[in-house]
Short mmCIF file of C-alpha atoms in Angstrom, two decimals:
data_model
loop_
_atom_site.label_atom_id
_atom_site.label_comp_id
_atom_site.label_asym_id
_atom_site.label_seq_id
_atom_site.Cartn_x
_atom_site.Cartn_y
_atom_site.Cartn_z
CA UNK A 1 -59.99 -53.85 -48.41
CA UNK A 2 -59.36 -53.17 -52.04
CA UNK A 3 -63.11 -52.81 -52.46
CA UNK A 4 -63.13 -50.21 -49.70
CA UNK A 5 -60.44 -48.15 -51.37
CA UNK A 6 -62.03 -48.43 -54.79
CA UNK A 7 -65.32 -47.12 -53.38
CA UNK A 8 -63.61 -44.44 -51.28
CA UNK A 9 -65.49 -41.61 -52.97
CA UNK A 10 -68.61 -43.64 -53.71
CA UNK A 11 -71.67 -42.11 -52.05
CA UNK A 12 -74.18 -44.69 -53.22
CA UNK A 13 -76.47 -45.95 -50.44
CA UNK A 14 -75.90 -42.87 -48.20
CA UNK A 15 -78.07 -39.77 -48.24
CA UNK A 16 -76.35 -36.39 -47.93
CA UNK A 17 -76.56 -35.14 -44.34
CA UNK A 18 -79.10 -32.45 -45.24
CA UNK A 19 -81.48 -35.27 -46.10
CA UNK A 20 -80.52 -37.49 -43.19
CA UNK A 21 -83.39 -37.18 -40.66
CA UNK A 22 -86.16 -34.60 -40.90
CA UNK A 23 -85.30 -32.04 -38.21
CA UNK A 24 -82.44 -30.17 -39.97
CA UNK A 25 -82.99 -26.47 -40.04
CA UNK A 26 -80.84 -24.24 -42.19
CA UNK A 27 -79.34 -22.56 -39.05
CA UNK A 28 -78.39 -25.85 -37.38
CA UNK A 29 -76.90 -27.23 -40.60
CA UNK A 30 -74.79 -24.12 -41.23
CA UNK A 31 -73.75 -23.97 -37.60
CA UNK A 32 -72.17 -27.41 -38.11
CA UNK A 33 -70.74 -26.60 -41.54
CA UNK A 34 -69.27 -23.22 -40.60
CA UNK A 35 -67.76 -24.55 -37.35
CA UNK A 36 -66.26 -27.61 -39.08
CA UNK A 37 -64.72 -25.44 -41.82
CA UNK A 38 -63.22 -22.98 -39.30
CA UNK A 39 -61.87 -25.89 -37.23
CA UNK A 40 -60.36 -27.41 -40.38
CA UNK A 41 -58.77 -24.08 -41.35
CA UNK A 42 -57.27 -23.61 -37.92
CA UNK A 43 -56.21 -27.25 -37.60
CA UNK A 44 -54.36 -26.92 -40.88
CA UNK A 45 -52.72 -23.61 -40.05
CA UNK A 46 -51.50 -24.77 -36.62
CA UNK A 47 -49.46 -27.76 -37.93
CA UNK A 48 -48.05 -25.65 -40.77
CA UNK A 49 -46.75 -23.05 -38.31
CA UNK A 50 -45.49 -25.81 -36.04
CA UNK A 51 -43.73 -27.54 -38.96
CA UNK A 52 -42.01 -24.30 -39.99
CA UNK A 53 -40.90 -23.78 -36.42
CA UNK A 54 -39.57 -27.34 -36.17
CA UNK A 55 -37.60 -27.11 -39.39
CA UNK A 56 -35.99 -23.81 -38.34
CA UNK A 57 -35.26 -24.60 -34.70
CA UNK A 58 -33.15 -27.71 -34.44
CA UNK A 59 -32.80 -27.46 -30.64
CA UNK A 60 -36.43 -28.17 -29.75
CA UNK A 61 -36.62 -31.02 -27.24
CA UNK A 62 -38.57 -34.16 -28.26
CA UNK A 63 -38.84 -33.24 -31.99
CA UNK A 64 -40.51 -36.59 -32.83
CA UNK A 65 -43.39 -35.89 -30.46
CA UNK A 66 -43.81 -32.46 -32.03
CA UNK A 67 -43.96 -34.01 -35.50
CA UNK A 68 -46.62 -36.38 -34.18
CA UNK A 69 -48.54 -33.33 -32.99
CA UNK A 70 -48.26 -31.87 -36.49
CA UNK A 71 -49.69 -35.03 -38.07
CA UNK A 72 -52.36 -35.50 -35.39
CA UNK A 73 -53.70 -31.96 -35.64
CA UNK A 74 -53.64 -32.07 -39.44
CA UNK A 75 -55.62 -35.36 -39.54
CA UNK A 76 -58.06 -34.08 -36.96
CA UNK A 77 -58.69 -30.94 -39.02
CA UNK A 78 -59.27 -32.95 -42.18
CA UNK A 79 -61.95 -35.06 -40.49
CA UNK A 80 -63.82 -31.82 -39.74
CA UNK A 81 -63.59 -30.76 -43.38
CA UNK A 82 -65.03 -34.10 -44.47
CA UNK A 83 -67.83 -33.73 -41.89
CA UNK A 84 -68.80 -30.46 -43.63
CA UNK A 85 -68.60 -32.02 -47.12
CA UNK A 86 -70.90 -34.86 -46.01
CA UNK A 87 -73.78 -32.38 -45.89
CA UNK A 88 -73.72 -32.61 -49.73
CA UNK A 89 -71.42 -35.55 -50.57
CA UNK A 90 -71.80 -38.44 -48.12
CA UNK A 91 -68.26 -39.83 -48.52
CA UNK A 92 -68.47 -41.94 -45.37
CA UNK A 93 -65.68 -44.30 -46.46
CA UNK A 94 -63.24 -41.40 -46.90
CA UNK A 95 -64.44 -39.98 -43.58
CA UNK A 96 -63.85 -43.33 -41.87
CA UNK A 97 -60.37 -43.62 -43.36
CA UNK A 98 -59.36 -40.18 -42.06
CA UNK A 99 -60.86 -40.89 -38.64
CA UNK A 100 -58.89 -44.12 -38.53
CA UNK A 101 -55.73 -42.21 -39.49
CA UNK A 102 -56.44 -39.67 -36.75
CA UNK A 103 -56.98 -42.50 -34.25
CA UNK A 104 -53.66 -44.14 -35.14
CA UNK A 105 -51.66 -40.91 -35.00
CA UNK A 106 -53.26 -39.75 -31.74
CA UNK A 107 -52.68 -43.14 -30.14
CA UNK A 108 -49.05 -42.98 -31.26
CA UNK A 109 -48.80 -39.48 -29.76
CA UNK A 110 -50.12 -40.69 -26.42
CA UNK A 111 -47.67 -43.63 -26.48
CA UNK A 112 -44.76 -41.29 -27.22
CA UNK A 113 -45.90 -38.67 -24.72
CA UNK A 114 -46.20 -40.81 -21.60
CA UNK A 115 -42.60 -42.08 -21.42
CA UNK A 116 -41.33 -38.59 -22.26
CA UNK A 117 -43.09 -37.06 -19.25
CA UNK A 118 -40.40 -37.61 -16.60
CA UNK A 119 -37.74 -36.11 -18.86
CA UNK A 120 -39.98 -33.18 -19.72
CA UNK A 121 -40.68 -32.59 -16.04
CA UNK A 122 -36.95 -32.58 -15.33
CA UNK A 123 -36.44 -29.73 -17.80
CA UNK A 124 -35.44 -26.50 -16.15
CA UNK A 125 -37.54 -23.47 -16.90
CA UNK A 126 -35.97 -20.60 -18.86
CA UNK A 127 -36.26 -18.42 -15.71
CA UNK A 128 -34.39 -21.03 -13.74
CA UNK A 129 -31.67 -21.25 -16.40
CA UNK A 130 -31.52 -17.49 -16.57
CA UNK A 131 -30.89 -17.37 -12.83
CA UNK A 132 -28.24 -20.06 -13.14
CA UNK A 133 -26.49 -18.12 -15.90
CA UNK A 134 -26.65 -14.94 -13.79
CA UNK A 135 -25.12 -16.74 -10.82
CA UNK A 136 -22.32 -18.23 -12.90
CA UNK A 137 -21.62 -14.92 -14.59
CA UNK A 138 -21.36 -13.29 -11.19
CA UNK A 139 -18.99 -15.99 -9.93
CA UNK A 140 -16.87 -15.63 -13.02
CA UNK A 141 -16.71 -11.87 -12.63
CA UNK A 142 -15.74 -12.25 -9.00
CA UNK A 143 -12.97 -14.68 -9.78
CA UNK A 144 -11.71 -12.44 -12.57
CA UNK A 145 -11.66 -9.53 -10.15
CA UNK A 146 -9.86 -11.68 -7.59
CA UNK A 147 -7.30 -12.66 -10.19
CA UNK A 148 -6.83 -9.04 -11.19
CA UNK A 149 -6.20 -8.10 -7.55
CA UNK A 150 -3.74 -10.96 -7.16
CA UNK A 151 -1.83 -9.97 -10.29
CA UNK A 152 -1.70 -6.39 -9.08
CA UNK A 153 -0.48 -7.49 -5.67
CA UNK A 154 2.12 -9.77 -7.23
CA UNK A 155 3.33 -6.96 -9.47
CA UNK A 156 3.52 -4.67 -6.47
CA UNK A 157 5.45 -7.19 -4.39
CA UNK A 158 7.90 -7.95 -7.16
CA UNK A 159 8.62 -4.27 -7.71
CA UNK A 160 8.88 -3.65 -3.99
CA UNK A 161 11.27 -6.57 -3.67
CA UNK A 162 13.43 -5.34 -6.54
CA UNK A 163 13.53 -1.90 -4.93
CA UNK A 164 14.38 -3.46 -1.57
CA UNK A 165 17.15 -5.61 -3.05
CA UNK A 166 18.61 -2.62 -4.90
CA UNK A 167 18.59 -0.74 -1.65
CA UNK A 168 20.07 -3.71 0.20
CA UNK A 169 22.92 -3.85 -2.31
CA UNK A 170 23.40 -0.12 -1.99
CA UNK A 171 23.39 -0.08 1.82
CA UNK A 172 25.56 -3.18 2.14
CA UNK A 173 28.06 -1.70 -0.29
CA UNK A 174 28.45 1.40 1.86
CA UNK A 175 28.97 -0.61 5.02
CA UNK A 176 31.43 -3.19 3.70
CA UNK A 177 34.86 -2.40 2.36
CA UNK A 178 36.01 -5.35 0.35
CA UNK A 179 34.16 -7.07 -2.41
CA UNK A 180 34.30 -10.45 -0.67
CA UNK A 181 32.89 -8.94 2.53
CA UNK A 182 30.17 -7.30 0.47
CA UNK A 183 29.43 -10.60 -1.23
CA UNK A 184 29.06 -12.47 2.09
CA UNK A 185 26.94 -9.80 3.74
CA UNK A 186 24.73 -9.17 0.72
CA UNK A 187 24.19 -12.81 -0.19
CA UNK A 188 23.48 -13.70 3.45
CA UNK A 189 20.81 -11.02 3.70
CA UNK A 190 19.34 -11.98 0.35
CA UNK A 191 19.24 -15.66 1.38
CA UNK A 192 17.42 -14.72 4.60
CA UNK A 193 14.88 -12.80 2.53
CA UNK A 194 14.47 -15.78 0.22
CA UNK A 195 13.93 -18.21 3.11
CA UNK A 196 11.19 -16.03 4.60
CA UNK A 197 9.65 -15.76 1.18
CA UNK A 198 9.60 -19.57 0.94
CA UNK A 199 7.95 -19.95 4.33
CA UNK A 200 5.35 -17.29 3.56
CA UNK A 201 4.69 -18.61 0.10
CA UNK A 202 4.13 -22.09 1.59
CA UNK A 203 1.54 -20.58 3.93
CA UNK A 204 -0.04 -18.89 0.89
CA UNK A 205 0.95 -15.55 2.41
CA UNK A 206 -1.22 -16.06 5.46
CA UNK A 207 1.72 -15.65 7.83
CA UNK A 208 4.31 -17.78 9.63
CA UNK A 209 5.04 -19.00 13.13
CA UNK A 210 7.59 -17.09 15.13
CA UNK A 211 9.43 -20.33 15.99
CA UNK A 212 9.63 -21.27 12.34
CA UNK A 213 11.07 -17.88 11.39
CA UNK A 214 13.62 -18.09 14.21
CA UNK A 215 14.57 -21.57 13.16
CA UNK A 216 15.01 -20.94 9.47
CA UNK A 217 17.01 -17.79 10.16
CA UNK A 218 19.42 -19.35 12.65
CA UNK A 219 19.83 -22.79 11.06
CA UNK A 220 22.42 -21.71 8.45
CA UNK A 221 24.66 -20.35 11.21
CA UNK A 222 24.26 -23.05 13.82
CA UNK A 223 24.10 -26.23 11.78
CA UNK A 224 27.43 -27.63 12.94
CA UNK A 225 25.80 -28.80 16.18
CA UNK A 226 28.44 -27.03 18.22
CA UNK A 227 26.12 -24.23 19.28
CA UNK A 228 23.20 -24.95 21.59
CA UNK A 229 20.22 -22.90 20.44
CA UNK A 230 17.20 -22.67 22.67
CA UNK A 231 13.82 -21.28 21.79
CA UNK A 232 11.45 -20.59 24.66
CA UNK A 233 7.96 -19.41 23.91
CA UNK A 234 4.49 -20.41 22.88
CA UNK A 235 2.87 -20.56 19.51
CA UNK A 236 2.74 -17.11 17.98
CA UNK A 237 1.79 -16.55 14.40
CA UNK A 238 3.10 -13.49 12.65
CA UNK A 239 1.75 -11.48 9.75
CA UNK A 240 3.80 -11.78 6.53
CA UNK A 241 5.19 -8.34 7.18
CA UNK A 242 6.24 -9.16 10.75
CA UNK A 243 7.71 -12.48 9.63
CA UNK A 244 9.88 -10.75 6.99
CA UNK A 245 11.05 -8.03 9.37
CA UNK A 246 11.79 -10.41 12.23
CA UNK A 247 13.70 -12.69 9.89
CA UNK A 248 15.91 -9.79 8.76
CA UNK A 249 16.41 -8.68 12.37
CA UNK A 250 17.36 -12.15 13.60
CA UNK A 251 19.61 -12.59 10.59
CA UNK A 252 21.52 -9.44 11.54
CA UNK A 253 21.94 -10.71 15.10
CA UNK A 254 23.02 -14.14 13.92
CA UNK A 255 25.67 -12.81 11.53
CA UNK A 256 26.87 -10.38 14.16
CA UNK A 257 27.15 -13.27 16.58
CA UNK A 258 29.11 -15.32 14.05
CA UNK A 259 31.57 -12.43 13.70
CA UNK A 260 31.86 -11.19 17.29
CA UNK A 261 29.52 -13.08 19.61
CA UNK A 262 28.80 -16.54 20.95
CA UNK A 263 28.60 -18.14 17.52
CA UNK A 264 32.21 -17.10 16.87
CA UNK A 265 33.51 -19.74 19.30
CA UNK A 266 32.76 -23.40 19.72
CA UNK A 267 30.16 -24.08 22.40
CA UNK A 268 28.75 -20.56 22.39
CA UNK A 269 25.01 -20.58 23.01
CA UNK A 270 22.02 -18.55 21.98
CA UNK A 271 18.65 -18.42 23.64
CA UNK A 272 15.66 -16.70 22.15
CA UNK A 273 12.61 -16.40 24.35
CA UNK A 274 9.37 -14.64 23.74
CA UNK A 275 6.18 -13.92 25.58
CA UNK A 276 2.94 -12.35 24.53
CA UNK A 277 0.74 -9.85 26.34
CA UNK A 278 -2.05 -7.48 25.42
CA UNK A 279 0.33 -4.94 23.85
CA UNK A 280 2.43 -7.30 21.79
CA UNK A 281 5.36 -9.72 21.82
CA UNK A 282 8.45 -9.24 23.95
CA UNK A 283 11.46 -11.08 22.53
CA UNK A 284 14.71 -11.61 24.35
CA UNK A 285 17.87 -12.71 22.54
CA UNK A 286 20.69 -13.80 24.85
CA UNK A 287 24.20 -14.89 23.84
CA UNK A 288 26.38 -16.77 26.27
CA UNK A 289 29.75 -18.54 26.09
CA UNK A 290 31.27 -16.16 23.57
CA UNK A 291 34.21 -13.77 23.99
CA UNK A 292 33.79 -10.95 26.56
CA UNK A 293 31.58 -8.20 25.17
CA UNK A 294 32.55 -4.55 24.76
CA UNK A 295 29.93 -2.00 23.72
CA UNK A 296 30.68 -1.02 20.09
CA UNK A 297 32.34 2.32 19.45
CA UNK A 298 30.25 3.12 16.41
CA UNK A 299 26.84 2.06 15.24
CA UNK A 300 27.20 -0.34 12.34
CA UNK A 301 24.83 -0.88 9.47
CA UNK A 302 23.70 -4.20 10.98
CA UNK A 303 22.26 -2.62 14.11
CA UNK A 304 20.78 0.30 12.15
CA UNK A 305 19.15 -2.18 9.84
CA UNK A 306 17.91 -4.29 12.76
CA UNK A 307 16.36 -1.22 14.34
CA UNK A 308 14.91 -0.11 11.02
CA UNK A 309 13.02 -3.29 10.26
CA UNK A 310 11.57 -3.57 13.78
CA UNK A 311 10.96 0.09 14.61
CA UNK A 312 10.08 1.37 11.17
CA UNK A 313 8.36 -1.57 9.51
CA UNK A 314 6.56 -2.94 12.58
CA UNK A 315 6.35 0.18 14.75
CA UNK A 316 8.07 -1.87 17.46
CA UNK A 317 11.12 -1.16 19.57
CA UNK A 318 14.65 -2.49 19.97
CA UNK A 319 17.01 -2.35 22.91
CA UNK A 320 20.62 -3.53 22.48
CA UNK A 321 22.46 -4.54 25.67
CA UNK A 322 26.16 -5.29 26.07
CA UNK A 323 26.83 -7.08 29.37
CA UNK A 324 30.35 -8.61 29.46
CA UNK A 325 29.03 -12.19 29.54
CA UNK A 326 27.20 -11.89 26.27
CA UNK A 327 25.25 -9.64 23.90
CA UNK A 328 21.53 -9.29 24.53
CA UNK A 329 18.70 -7.76 22.57
CA UNK A 330 15.17 -6.99 23.67
CA UNK A 331 12.61 -6.44 21.00
CA UNK A 332 8.98 -5.50 21.14
CA UNK A 333 6.53 -6.19 18.31
CA UNK A 334 3.08 -4.62 18.67
CA UNK A 335 0.02 -6.85 18.74
CA UNK A 336 -1.34 -5.83 15.35
CA UNK A 337 1.45 -7.89 13.80
CA UNK A 338 0.02 -11.26 14.84
CA UNK A 339 -2.49 -13.20 12.85
CA UNK A 340 -5.30 -15.34 14.17
CA UNK A 341 -4.34 -18.99 14.28
CA UNK A 342 -7.21 -20.02 12.03
CA UNK A 343 -5.87 -18.06 9.09
CA UNK A 344 -2.56 -19.93 8.97
CA UNK A 345 -2.21 -22.99 6.78
CA UNK A 346 -0.87 -25.34 9.40
CA UNK A 347 0.25 -28.14 7.12
CA UNK A 348 2.62 -25.80 5.31
CA UNK A 349 4.04 -23.73 8.11
CA UNK A 350 4.92 -26.64 10.39
CA UNK A 351 7.33 -28.26 7.98
CA UNK A 352 10.30 -25.95 8.65
CA UNK A 353 10.94 -26.98 12.24
CA UNK A 354 13.08 -30.09 12.65
CA UNK A 355 12.33 -31.97 15.86
CA UNK A 356 14.66 -31.70 18.82
CA UNK A 357 16.20 -28.34 18.03
CA UNK A 358 13.95 -26.31 20.22
CA UNK A 359 13.03 -26.62 23.84
CA UNK A 360 9.65 -25.11 24.58
CA UNK B 1 27.84 17.54 -5.70
CA UNK B 2 29.11 15.63 -8.69
CA UNK B 3 25.83 13.73 -8.61
CA UNK B 4 23.78 16.89 -8.81
CA UNK B 5 25.72 18.05 -11.82
CA UNK B 6 25.37 14.69 -13.53
CA UNK B 7 21.68 14.38 -12.76
CA UNK B 8 20.92 17.88 -13.79
CA UNK B 9 22.87 17.55 -16.97
CA UNK B 10 20.95 14.41 -17.75
CA UNK B 11 17.52 15.84 -17.03
CA UNK B 12 18.39 19.22 -18.51
CA UNK B 13 17.14 21.24 -15.54
CA UNK B 14 19.15 23.66 -13.49
CA UNK B 15 20.05 22.54 -9.99
CA UNK B 16 17.43 23.63 -7.49
CA UNK B 17 17.56 20.56 -5.31
CA UNK B 18 20.59 21.23 -3.15
CA UNK B 19 19.58 21.61 0.49
CA UNK B 20 15.89 20.99 -0.17
CA UNK B 21 14.10 19.57 2.84
CA UNK B 22 12.29 16.45 1.71
CA UNK B 23 9.65 14.49 3.60
CA UNK B 24 10.01 10.80 2.73
CA UNK B 25 7.05 8.51 3.43
CA UNK B 26 7.75 4.83 2.78
CA UNK B 27 6.64 1.96 4.98
CA UNK B 28 9.26 -0.54 3.85
CA UNK B 29 12.47 0.25 5.73
CA UNK B 30 14.85 -1.09 3.11
CA UNK B 31 13.06 0.65 0.25
CA UNK B 32 12.92 3.79 2.36
CA UNK B 33 16.62 3.96 3.18
CA UNK B 34 17.39 3.23 -0.47
CA UNK B 35 15.33 6.21 -1.64
CA UNK B 36 16.74 8.30 1.19
CA UNK B 37 20.29 7.53 0.04
CA UNK B 38 19.38 8.54 -3.52
CA UNK B 39 17.78 11.79 -2.34
CA UNK B 40 20.84 12.57 -0.24
CA UNK B 41 23.12 11.94 -3.18
CA UNK B 42 21.21 14.53 -5.21
CA UNK B 43 21.76 17.00 -2.40
CA UNK B 44 18.50 16.91 -0.44
CA UNK B 45 18.08 16.89 3.29
CA UNK B 46 15.79 13.95 4.02
CA UNK B 47 13.25 13.69 6.83
CA UNK B 48 12.21 10.09 7.17
CA UNK B 49 11.59 7.56 5.96
CA UNK B 50 8.43 7.48 8.05
CA UNK B 51 5.91 4.67 7.81
CA UNK B 52 2.74 6.18 9.24
CA UNK B 53 0.46 9.16 8.68
CA UNK B 54 0.98 10.12 12.32
CA UNK B 55 4.78 10.36 12.03
CA UNK B 56 4.55 12.21 8.74
CA UNK B 57 2.14 14.76 10.24
CA UNK B 58 4.52 15.35 13.15
CA UNK B 59 7.34 16.10 10.71
CA UNK B 60 5.14 18.43 8.65
CA UNK B 61 4.18 20.28 11.85
CA UNK B 62 7.68 20.51 13.28
CA UNK B 63 10.00 20.88 10.31
CA UNK B 64 9.93 23.41 7.54
CA UNK B 65 9.67 20.98 4.65
CA UNK B 66 9.92 21.93 0.98
CA UNK B 67 8.56 18.87 -0.74
CA UNK B 68 7.06 15.42 -0.10
CA UNK B 69 7.97 12.07 -1.66
CA UNK B 70 5.11 9.72 -0.76
CA UNK B 71 4.65 5.99 -1.13
CA UNK B 72 0.92 5.53 -1.73
CA UNK B 73 0.29 2.37 0.29
CA UNK B 74 1.53 2.65 3.82
CA UNK B 75 0.89 1.02 7.19
CA UNK B 76 -2.79 1.24 7.99
CA UNK B 77 -3.92 2.76 4.69
CA UNK B 78 -2.66 5.24 2.15
CA UNK B 79 -0.63 8.43 2.27
CA UNK B 80 -3.61 10.46 1.00
CA UNK B 81 -4.06 12.32 4.34
CA UNK B 82 -0.39 13.33 4.20
CA UNK B 83 -0.83 14.56 0.62
CA UNK B 84 -3.85 16.58 1.67
CA UNK B 85 -1.93 18.12 4.57
CA UNK B 86 0.92 19.12 2.25
CA UNK B 87 -1.58 20.47 -0.25
CA UNK B 88 -3.24 22.61 2.41
CA UNK B 89 0.16 24.13 3.17
CA UNK B 90 0.94 24.65 -0.52
CA UNK B 91 3.84 22.23 -0.39
CA UNK B 92 4.52 20.28 -3.58
CA UNK B 93 4.76 16.47 -3.49
CA UNK B 94 4.69 13.43 -5.70
CA UNK B 95 3.88 9.77 -5.27
CA UNK B 96 6.03 6.68 -5.56
CA UNK B 97 4.27 3.37 -5.99
CA UNK B 98 4.88 -0.22 -6.96
CA UNK B 99 1.37 -0.49 -8.34
CA UNK B 100 0.94 -0.30 -12.08
CA UNK B 101 -2.24 1.73 -11.83
CA UNK B 102 -2.38 3.24 -8.35
CA UNK B 103 -4.93 5.78 -9.58
CA UNK B 104 -7.84 3.83 -8.09
CA UNK B 105 -6.37 4.36 -4.63
CA UNK B 106 -6.40 8.12 -5.01
CA UNK B 107 -9.25 10.61 -4.70
CA UNK B 108 -10.12 12.77 -7.71
CA UNK B 109 -8.22 15.73 -6.34
CA UNK B 110 -4.92 13.80 -6.42
CA UNK B 111 -5.40 12.03 -9.74
CA UNK B 112 -3.22 14.53 -11.57
CA UNK B 113 -0.38 14.35 -9.07
CA UNK B 114 2.94 13.20 -10.51
CA UNK B 115 3.59 9.50 -9.87
CA UNK B 116 6.86 7.58 -10.06
CA UNK B 117 6.87 3.84 -10.52
CA UNK B 118 9.09 1.64 -8.39
CA UNK B 119 11.91 0.89 -8.63
CA UNK B 120 12.99 4.52 -8.78
CA UNK B 121 16.43 5.89 -9.63
CA UNK B 122 18.21 9.12 -8.83
CA UNK B 123 17.51 10.67 -12.19
CA UNK B 124 13.75 10.09 -12.11
CA UNK B 125 13.65 11.33 -8.50
CA UNK B 126 15.56 14.47 -9.45
CA UNK B 127 13.41 15.28 -12.45
CA UNK B 128 10.19 14.61 -10.51
CA UNK B 129 11.42 16.91 -7.71
CA UNK B 130 12.31 19.63 -10.20
CA UNK B 131 8.99 19.23 -11.94
CA UNK B 132 6.79 19.53 -8.85
CA UNK B 133 8.81 22.38 -7.38
CA UNK B 134 8.90 24.39 -10.62
#
């Protein structure tokens, strides 16, 4: 071994390639020499460029395999240089050493390359990644836009609500004399608004069931169990707008009933029935068991308000009836104020109806 | 009458609002009656509130109206067709909206129209009315 290394550049016993055999022509010899030198030059330049690339880009996958490429190409190139030199200096030991080096490095490259294949195959192409980035960017933009719309809508609703509450205070103030009467009327109306808001918010503003709205509006005034309340009607789901308006309308009727109607005496009953046809919903509110009814001499704010929310907000109609045995109200809500059942979040909107209160 | 004086003193414009016939378009009843009460307190005669383009057009046809106060978003769309009808009759108007930037709801022609942000008060209503009718 030591002997081999000591004689690495020793050419004794080997003729230069020009003198090896007798068929060498100048053209054939220089074809070999020139090709070997060009191969060597290229095989040296390629690993240099690759090495510069690898030192600058730290994110290249499989860097160790690339460094093996660098070494393997460099060794390969050097063997070609030695092949050219051998035409004059037959350094076969040096040539053998470099070929051995090339063999080792190329074998190592193969060994490193094979297990890396599945991972390399799993790599996504830049085009693929580009598409993925595009898709995600689009999704992000859409959700930002959605959020912007929601914020705008929220802002709008808040301002509208503030305006409505200011107006409610204003209107209630004109229709009530004393401060305590104002307080009761105003707070009652505000509480009804808040309860509808809760129900609609729970449904993520997809709407609410008519029965649920009726129930949450009447419950505060009938909770003592001394007033039978009957709801008769199928499942109808209202738009948020219709739910709010109907809640305000029913609230007006309930408070009116507490003051003058069937809810003012023990045992007084209320029935609310509804039916649906192609045009819309017909609702019928009937009070029984209260004091004898006289038609009112003047139109109060309550009935104006009731008419306003149904006729103005929903483009519906209201008919107030005063038979002696009890106040009645017929309301019509046009069909564009319902929502399709699939758009309601059932799990949320069901919760407001306690069992046993309503008779279908 | 006291209100007119107060409002006009505050906004620094002479009273021109008394007896003005105002079209009020607002699809929320409570908001509408609130604005109506304010307009009445500054001396206007109010037609409305109406919630739909159809009702507003009827009023424009039938009544001799001086000015329009229009909520931008109303039942079934926007009040743009009402604005255009008023414009074609050379009647001044302004918008009232709860939206921070309602401009994107409006066509180019109405971008410069005066807009009031909700909630409105009597003073801003009065000065907007004076401004558009000047």
